Amino acid sequence: PCPINVARYLTVYSNQVGAYATVCNTLSAISKFYELSGYKLDTSSPVIDLLVKSCKRHMSSTSKPKSPLKVAHILLIRNVIDFSDPCQHAFFIALVVQFFSAVRISNLLPVSVNTMFSIKHLRRSDIAHVQNCLIVTLLWSKTLQNADDVFTIPIVSNPGSMLDPVQLYLDFANAHPVQPHFPAFTYVTSQTTHVLTQSVYQQYLKYFLSKIGIDLSSYSSHSVRRGSASFRFES
């Protein structure tokens, strides 16, 4: 069997159907048909592999990119945050740090208390105050997994701004002091430590976006990272 001929057929077929899953099912059926006929089709062939990836990217079943969060959104959220609530306070500071550093949520917060001491997630010691900056240090990321290097991100102060990331983080860290190896957005209530997790962060983000009148179907935690990239480009 010739992979190029199969790719040609799938190209025509993909223009006649609306779902990426249908293309995958058809390729599987073709492969099975060849197998039953005594032949073997190499579906990992580059020409087929690239075609399938292209279908996944462009066909209607692929999820649409989320809209970017904007500074105006964060300001509106700030107005409805109850800063006397330590968990809401921790959420808002995590939101600000993620927006101005563009880190992935997988770096920002632990998945659960059981993973709170993993090097994958920011610890208090990974956010340092140097002159008028916060220096965020990543020991691990999606693109830096071998722990053979570190990645540093500066967040510059904007004195007088309602969204000065340096002052907001320092105020939070001073109000909720914990050991350096604890997650960066750990907060304290009645001398008990609590860890802000990814799920709580995402729930709060949806809650506050809804509260300021945002359509939740267009936004997720990835909107913060997308908004950060857009903000940097516009700046």
JSON list of C-alpha atoms in Angstrom, two decimals, residues 3-141:
[
{"chain": "A", "resi": 3, "resn": "PRO", "atom": "CA", "xyz": [0.83, 6.05, 1.97]},
{"chain": "A", "resi": 4, "resn": "ILE", "atom": "CA", "xyz": [0.64, 8.88, -0.56]},
{"chain": "A", "resi": 5, "resn": "ASN", "atom": "CA", "xyz": [-2.45, 7.37, -2.20]},
{"chain": "A", "resi": 6, "resn": "VAL", "atom": "CA", "xyz": [-4.10, 6.93, 1.21]},
{"chain": "A", "resi": 7, "resn": "ALA", "atom": "CA", "xyz": [-3.21, 10.55, 2.05]},
{"chain": "A", "resi": 8, "resn": "ARG", "atom": "CA", "xyz": [-4.76, 11.71, -1.23]},
{"chain": "A", "resi": 9, "resn": "TYR", "atom": "CA", "xyz": [-7.96, 9.86, -0.42]},
{"chain": "A", "resi": 10, "resn": "LEU", "atom": "CA", "xyz": [-8.09, 11.30, 3.11]},
{"chain": "A", "resi": 11, "resn": "THR", "atom": "CA", "xyz": [-7.50, 14.79, 1.75]},
{"chain": "A", "resi": 12, "resn": "VAL", "atom": "CA", "xyz": [-10.58, 14.52, -0.47]},
{"chain": "A", "resi": 13, "resn": "TYR", "atom": "CA", "xyz": [-12.57, 12.77, 2.25]},
{"chain": "A", "resi": 14, "resn": "SER", "atom": "CA", "xyz": [-11.76, 15.37, 4.92]},
{"chain": "A", "resi": 15, "resn": "ASN", "atom": "CA", "xyz": [-13.36, 18.04, 2.74]},
{"chain": "A", "resi": 16, "resn": "GLN", "atom": "CA", "xyz": [-16.61, 16.09, 2.74]},
{"chain": "A", "resi": 17, "resn": "VAL", "atom": "CA", "xyz": [-16.96, 15.51, 6.50]},
{"chain": "A", "resi": 18, "resn": "GLY", "atom": "CA", "xyz": [-17.09, 17.88, 9.42]},
{"chain": "A", "resi": 19, "resn": "ALA", "atom": "CA", "xyz": [-15.34, 16.05, 12.24]},
{"chain": "A", "resi": 20, "resn": "TYR", "atom": "CA", "xyz": [-11.70, 15.20, 12.83]},
{"chain": "A", "resi": 21, "resn": "ALA", "atom": "CA", "xyz": [-12.74, 12.00, 14.65]},
{"chain": "A", "resi": 22, "resn": "THR", "atom": "CA", "xyz": [-14.44, 10.80, 11.45]},
{"chain": "A", "resi": 23, "resn": "VAL", "atom": "CA", "xyz": [-11.16, 11.11, 9.55]},
{"chain": "A", "resi": 24, "resn": "CYS", "atom": "CA", "xyz": [-9.36, 9.12, 12.27]},
{"chain": "A", "resi": 25, "resn": "ASN", "atom": "CA", "xyz": [-12.02, 6.41, 12.20]},
{"chain": "A", "resi": 26, "resn": "THR", "atom": "CA", "xyz": [-11.80, 6.18, 8.42]},
{"chain": "A", "resi": 27, "resn": "LEU", "atom": "CA", "xyz": [-8.01, 5.87, 8.51]},
{"chain": "A", "resi": 28, "resn": "SER", "atom": "CA", "xyz": [-8.36, 3.10, 11.09]},
{"chain": "A", "resi": 29, "resn": "ALA", "atom": "CA", "xyz": [-10.87, 1.29, 8.86]},
{"chain": "A", "resi": 30, "resn": "ILE", "atom": "CA", "xyz": [-8.59, 1.59, 5.83]},
{"chain": "A", "resi": 31, "resn": "SER", "atom": "CA", "xyz": [-5.67, 0.25, 7.85]},
{"chain": "A", "resi": 32, "resn": "LYS", "atom": "CA", "xyz": [-7.80, -2.69, 9.03]},
{"chain": "A", "resi": 33, "resn": "PHE", "atom": "CA", "xyz": [-8.96, -3.41, 5.49]},
{"chain": "A", "resi": 34, "resn": "TYR", "atom": "CA", "xyz": [-5.34, -3.60, 4.29]},
{"chain": "A", "resi": 35, "resn": "GLU", "atom": "CA", "xyz": [-4.48, -5.87, 7.22]},
{"chain": "A", "resi": 36, "resn": "LEU", "atom": "CA", "xyz": [-7.34, -8.26, 6.39]},
{"chain": "A", "resi": 37, "resn": "SER", "atom": "CA", "xyz": [-6.14, -8.30, 2.78]},
{"chain": "A", "resi": 38, "resn": "GLY", "atom": "CA", "xyz": [-2.66, -9.36, 3.85]},
{"chain": "A", "resi": 39, "resn": "TYR", "atom": "CA", "xyz": [-0.97, -5.98, 3.63]},
{"chain": "A", "resi": 40, "resn": "LYS", "atom": "CA", "xyz": [0.32, -3.54, 6.23]},
{"chain": "A", "resi": 41, "resn": "LEU", "atom": "CA", "xyz": [-0.28, 0.20, 6.01]},
{"chain": "A", "resi": 42, "resn": "ASP", "atom": "CA", "xyz": [2.25, 2.41, 7.81]},
{"chain": "A", "resi": 43, "resn": "THR", "atom": "CA", "xyz": [-0.04, 5.04, 9.35]},
{"chain": "A", "resi": 44, "resn": "SER", "atom": "CA", "xyz": [2.99, 6.66, 11.00]},
{"chain": "A", "resi": 45, "resn": "SER", "atom": "CA", "xyz": [4.33, 7.59, 7.56]},
{"chain": "A", "resi": 46, "resn": "PRO", "atom": "CA", "xyz": [5.25, 11.31, 7.57]},
{"chain": "A", "resi": 47, "resn": "VAL", "atom": "CA", "xyz": [2.80, 12.17, 4.80]},
{"chain": "A", "resi": 48, "resn": "ILE", "atom": "CA", "xyz": [-0.13, 10.56, 6.66]},
{"chain": "A", "resi": 49, "resn": "ASP", "atom": "CA", "xyz": [1.01, 11.81, 10.06]},
{"chain": "A", "resi": 50, "resn": "LEU", "atom": "CA", "xyz": [1.26, 15.42, 8.88]},
{"chain": "A", "resi": 51, "resn": "LEU", "atom": "CA", "xyz": [-2.10, 15.21, 7.14]},
{"chain": "A", "resi": 52, "resn": "VAL", "atom": "CA", "xyz": [-3.84, 13.88, 10.25]},
{"chain": "A", "resi": 53, "resn": "LYS", "atom": "CA", "xyz": [-2.23, 16.59, 12.39]},
{"chain": "A", "resi": 54, "resn": "SER", "atom": "CA", "xyz": [-3.41, 19.22, 9.90]},
{"chain": "A", "resi": 55, "resn": "CYS", "atom": "CA", "xyz": [-6.95, 17.84, 10.07]},
{"chain": "A", "resi": 56, "resn": "LYS", "atom": "CA", "xyz": [-6.87, 17.97, 13.86]},
{"chain": "A", "resi": 57, "resn": "ARG", "atom": "CA", "xyz": [-5.79, 21.60, 13.78]},
{"chain": "A", "resi": 58, "resn": "HIS", "atom": "CA", "xyz": [-8.25, 22.88, 11.20]},
{"chain": "A", "resi": 59, "resn": "MET", "atom": "CA", "xyz": [-11.41, 20.78, 11.38]},
{"chain": "A", "resi": 60, "resn": "SER", "atom": "CA", "xyz": [-14.51, 21.84, 13.28]},
{"chain": "A", "resi": 61, "resn": "SER", "atom": "CA", "xyz": [-14.13, 19.32, 16.11]},
{"chain": "A", "resi": 62, "resn": "THR", "atom": "CA", "xyz": [-10.93, 20.98, 17.30]},
{"chain": "A", "resi": 63, "resn": "SER", "atom": "CA", "xyz": [-11.59, 23.19, 20.31]},
{"chain": "A", "resi": 64, "resn": "LYS", "atom": "CA", "xyz": [-11.42, 26.88, 19.56]},
{"chain": "A", "resi": 65, "resn": "PRO", "atom": "CA", "xyz": [-8.67, 28.94, 21.22]},
{"chain": "A", "resi": 66, "resn": "LYS", "atom": "CA", "xyz": [-9.83, 30.76, 24.31]},
{"chain": "A", "resi": 67, "resn": "SER", "atom": "CA", "xyz": [-10.06, 34.54, 24.30]},
{"chain": "A", "resi": 68, "resn": "PRO", "atom": "CA", "xyz": [-7.19, 36.43, 25.94]},
{"chain": "A", "resi": 69, "resn": "LEU", "atom": "CA", "xyz": [-7.73, 37.98, 29.35]},
{"chain": "A", "resi": 70, "resn": "LYS", "atom": "CA", "xyz": [-7.06, 41.71, 29.40]},
{"chain": "A", "resi": 71, "resn": "VAL", "atom": "CA", "xyz": [-5.79, 44.18, 31.99]},
{"chain": "A", "resi": 72, "resn": "ALA", "atom": "CA", "xyz": [-9.27, 45.71, 32.08]},
{"chain": "A", "resi": 73, "resn": "HIS", "atom": "CA", "xyz": [-10.69, 42.34, 33.12]},
{"chain": "A", "resi": 74, "resn": "ILE", "atom": "CA", "xyz": [-8.19, 42.00, 35.96]},
{"chain": "A", "resi": 75, "resn": "LEU", "atom": "CA", "xyz": [-9.01, 45.51, 37.18]},
{"chain": "A", "resi": 76, "resn": "LEU", "atom": "CA", "xyz": [-12.72, 44.64, 37.23]},
{"chain": "A", "resi": 77, "resn": "ILE", "atom": "CA", "xyz": [-11.97, 41.44, 39.13]},
{"chain": "A", "resi": 78, "resn": "ARG", "atom": "CA", "xyz": [-9.90, 43.46, 41.62]},
{"chain": "A", "resi": 79, "resn": "ASN", "atom": "CA", "xyz": [-12.96, 45.56, 42.37]},
{"chain": "A", "resi": 80, "resn": "VAL", "atom": "CA", "xyz": [-15.02, 42.54, 43.41]},
{"chain": "A", "resi": 81, "resn": "ILE", "atom": "CA", "xyz": [-12.33, 40.58, 45.27]},
{"chain": "A", "resi": 82, "resn": "ASP", "atom": "CA", "xyz": [-12.79, 40.35, 49.04]},
{"chain": "A", "resi": 83, "resn": "PHE", "atom": "CA", "xyz": [-9.20, 40.84, 50.18]},
{"chain": "A", "resi": 84, "resn": "SER", "atom": "CA", "xyz": [-10.19, 39.97, 53.74]},
{"chain": "A", "resi": 85, "resn": "ASP", "atom": "CA", "xyz": [-10.79, 36.43, 52.48]},
{"chain": "A", "resi": 86, "resn": "PRO", "atom": "CA", "xyz": [-7.30, 34.81, 52.38]},
{"chain": "A", "resi": 87, "resn": "CYS", "atom": "CA", "xyz": [-8.25, 32.35, 49.64]},
{"chain": "A", "resi": 88, "resn": "GLN", "atom": "CA", "xyz": [-9.61, 35.09, 47.36]},
{"chain": "A", "resi": 89, "resn": "HIS", "atom": "CA", "xyz": [-6.51, 37.15, 48.15]},
{"chain": "A", "resi": 90, "resn": "ALA", "atom": "CA", "xyz": [-4.23, 34.23, 47.16]},
{"chain": "A", "resi": 91, "resn": "PHE", "atom": "CA", "xyz": [-6.21, 33.68, 43.96]},
{"chain": "A", "resi": 92, "resn": "PHE", "atom": "CA", "xyz": [-5.91, 37.30, 42.89]},
{"chain": "A", "resi": 93, "resn": "ILE", "atom": "CA", "xyz": [-2.16, 37.43, 43.52]},
{"chain": "A", "resi": 94, "resn": "ALA", "atom": "CA", "xyz": [-1.69, 34.18, 41.58]},
{"chain": "A", "resi": 95, "resn": "LEU", "atom": "CA", "xyz": [-3.72, 35.71, 38.74]},
{"chain": "A", "resi": 96, "resn": "VAL", "atom": "CA", "xyz": [-1.56, 38.84, 38.68]},
{"chain": "A", "resi": 97, "resn": "VAL", "atom": "CA", "xyz": [1.70, 36.86, 38.81]},
{"chain": "A", "resi": 98, "resn": "GLN", "atom": "CA", "xyz": [0.55, 34.54, 36.03]},
{"chain": "A", "resi": 99, "resn": "PHE", "atom": "CA", "xyz": [-0.53, 37.47, 33.86]},
{"chain": "A", "resi": 100, "resn": "PHE", "atom": "CA", "xyz": [2.73, 39.41, 34.24]},
{"chain": "A", "resi": 101, "resn": "SER", "atom": "CA", "xyz": [5.00, 36.35, 33.99]},
{"chain": "A", "resi": 102, "resn": "ALA", "atom": "CA", "xyz": [3.05, 34.30, 31.39]},
{"chain": "A", "resi": 103, "resn": "VAL", "atom": "CA", "xyz": [3.84, 31.07, 33.24]},
{"chain": "A", "resi": 104, "resn": "ARG", "atom": "CA", "xyz": [1.69, 28.01, 32.60]},
{"chain": "A", "resi": 105, "resn": "ILE", "atom": "CA", "xyz": [-0.78, 26.99, 35.27]},
{"chain": "A", "resi": 106, "resn": "SER", "atom": "CA", "xyz": [1.21, 23.74, 35.56]},
{"chain": "A", "resi": 107, "resn": "ASN", "atom": "CA", "xyz": [4.07, 25.89, 36.89]},
{"chain": "A", "resi": 108, "resn": "LEU", "atom": "CA", "xyz": [1.98, 28.35, 38.82]},
{"chain": "A", "resi": 109, "resn": "LEU", "atom": "CA", "xyz": [0.15, 26.02, 41.20]},
{"chain": "A", "resi": 110, "resn": "PRO", "atom": "CA", "xyz": [0.18, 22.41, 42.42]},
{"chain": "A", "resi": 111, "resn": "VAL", "atom": "CA", "xyz": [-2.56, 20.05, 41.31]},
{"chain": "A", "resi": 112, "resn": "SER", "atom": "CA", "xyz": [-3.25, 19.02, 44.91]},
{"chain": "A", "resi": 113, "resn": "VAL", "atom": "CA", "xyz": [-1.81, 19.14, 48.41]},
{"chain": "A", "resi": 114, "resn": "ASN", "atom": "CA", "xyz": [-0.11, 15.81, 47.69]},
{"chain": "A", "resi": 115, "resn": "THR", "atom": "CA", "xyz": [1.99, 17.43, 44.93]},
{"chain": "A", "resi": 116, "resn": "MET", "atom": "CA", "xyz": [2.66, 20.70, 46.74]},
{"chain": "A", "resi": 117, "resn": "PHE", "atom": "CA", "xyz": [6.41, 20.14, 47.14]},
{"chain": "A", "resi": 118, "resn": "SER", "atom": "CA", "xyz": [7.16, 19.22, 43.52]},
{"chain": "A", "resi": 119, "resn": "ILE", "atom": "CA", "xyz": [9.83, 21.32, 41.75]},
{"chain": "A", "resi": 120, "resn": "LYS", "atom": "CA", "xyz": [7.33, 21.76, 38.92]},
{"chain": "A", "resi": 121, "resn": "HIS", "atom": "CA", "xyz": [5.43, 24.39, 40.90]},
{"chain": "A", "resi": 122, "resn": "LEU", "atom": "CA", "xyz": [6.48, 27.82, 42.10]},
{"chain": "A", "resi": 123, "resn": "ARG", "atom": "CA", "xyz": [7.63, 28.00, 45.72]},
{"chain": "A", "resi": 124, "resn": "ARG", "atom": "CA", "xyz": [8.07, 31.10, 47.85]},
{"chain": "A", "resi": 125, "resn": "SER", "atom": "CA", "xyz": [11.84, 30.84, 47.32]},
{"chain": "A", "resi": 126, "resn": "ASP", "atom": "CA", "xyz": [11.28, 30.87, 43.54]},
{"chain": "A", "resi": 127, "resn": "ILE", "atom": "CA", "xyz": [9.91, 34.42, 43.63]},
{"chain": "A", "resi": 128, "resn": "ALA", "atom": "CA", "xyz": [12.58, 36.85, 44.77]},
{"chain": "A", "resi": 129, "resn": "HIS", "atom": "CA", "xyz": [12.33, 40.61, 45.28]},
{"chain": "A", "resi": 130, "resn": "VAL", "atom": "CA", "xyz": [15.32, 42.34, 43.68]},
{"chain": "A", "resi": 131, "resn": "GLN", "atom": "CA", "xyz": [15.29, 46.14, 43.60]},
{"chain": "A", "resi": 132, "resn": "ASN", "atom": "CA", "xyz": [12.11, 47.10, 41.70]},
{"chain": "A", "resi": 133, "resn": "CYS", "atom": "CA", "xyz": [11.46, 43.60, 40.29]},
{"chain": "A", "resi": 134, "resn": "LEU", "atom": "CA", "xyz": [10.18, 40.19, 41.13]},
{"chain": "A", "resi": 135, "resn": "ILE", "atom": "CA", "xyz": [12.43, 37.49, 39.71]},
{"chain": "A", "resi": 136, "resn": "VAL", "atom": "CA", "xyz": [10.45, 34.33, 39.02]},
{"chain": "A", "resi": 137, "resn": "THR", "atom": "CA", "xyz": [12.60, 31.20, 38.68]},
{"chain": "A", "resi": 138, "resn": "LEU", "atom": "CA", "xyz": [11.31, 28.06, 36.97]},
{"chain": "A", "resi": 139, "resn": "LEU", "atom": "CA", "xyz": [13.16, 24.84, 37.74]},
{"chain": "A", "resi": 140, "resn": "TRP", "atom": "CA", "xyz": [10.89, 22.81, 35.46]},
{"chain": "A", "resi": 141, "resn": "SER", "atom": "CA", "xyz": [8.51, 23.55, 32.63]}
]
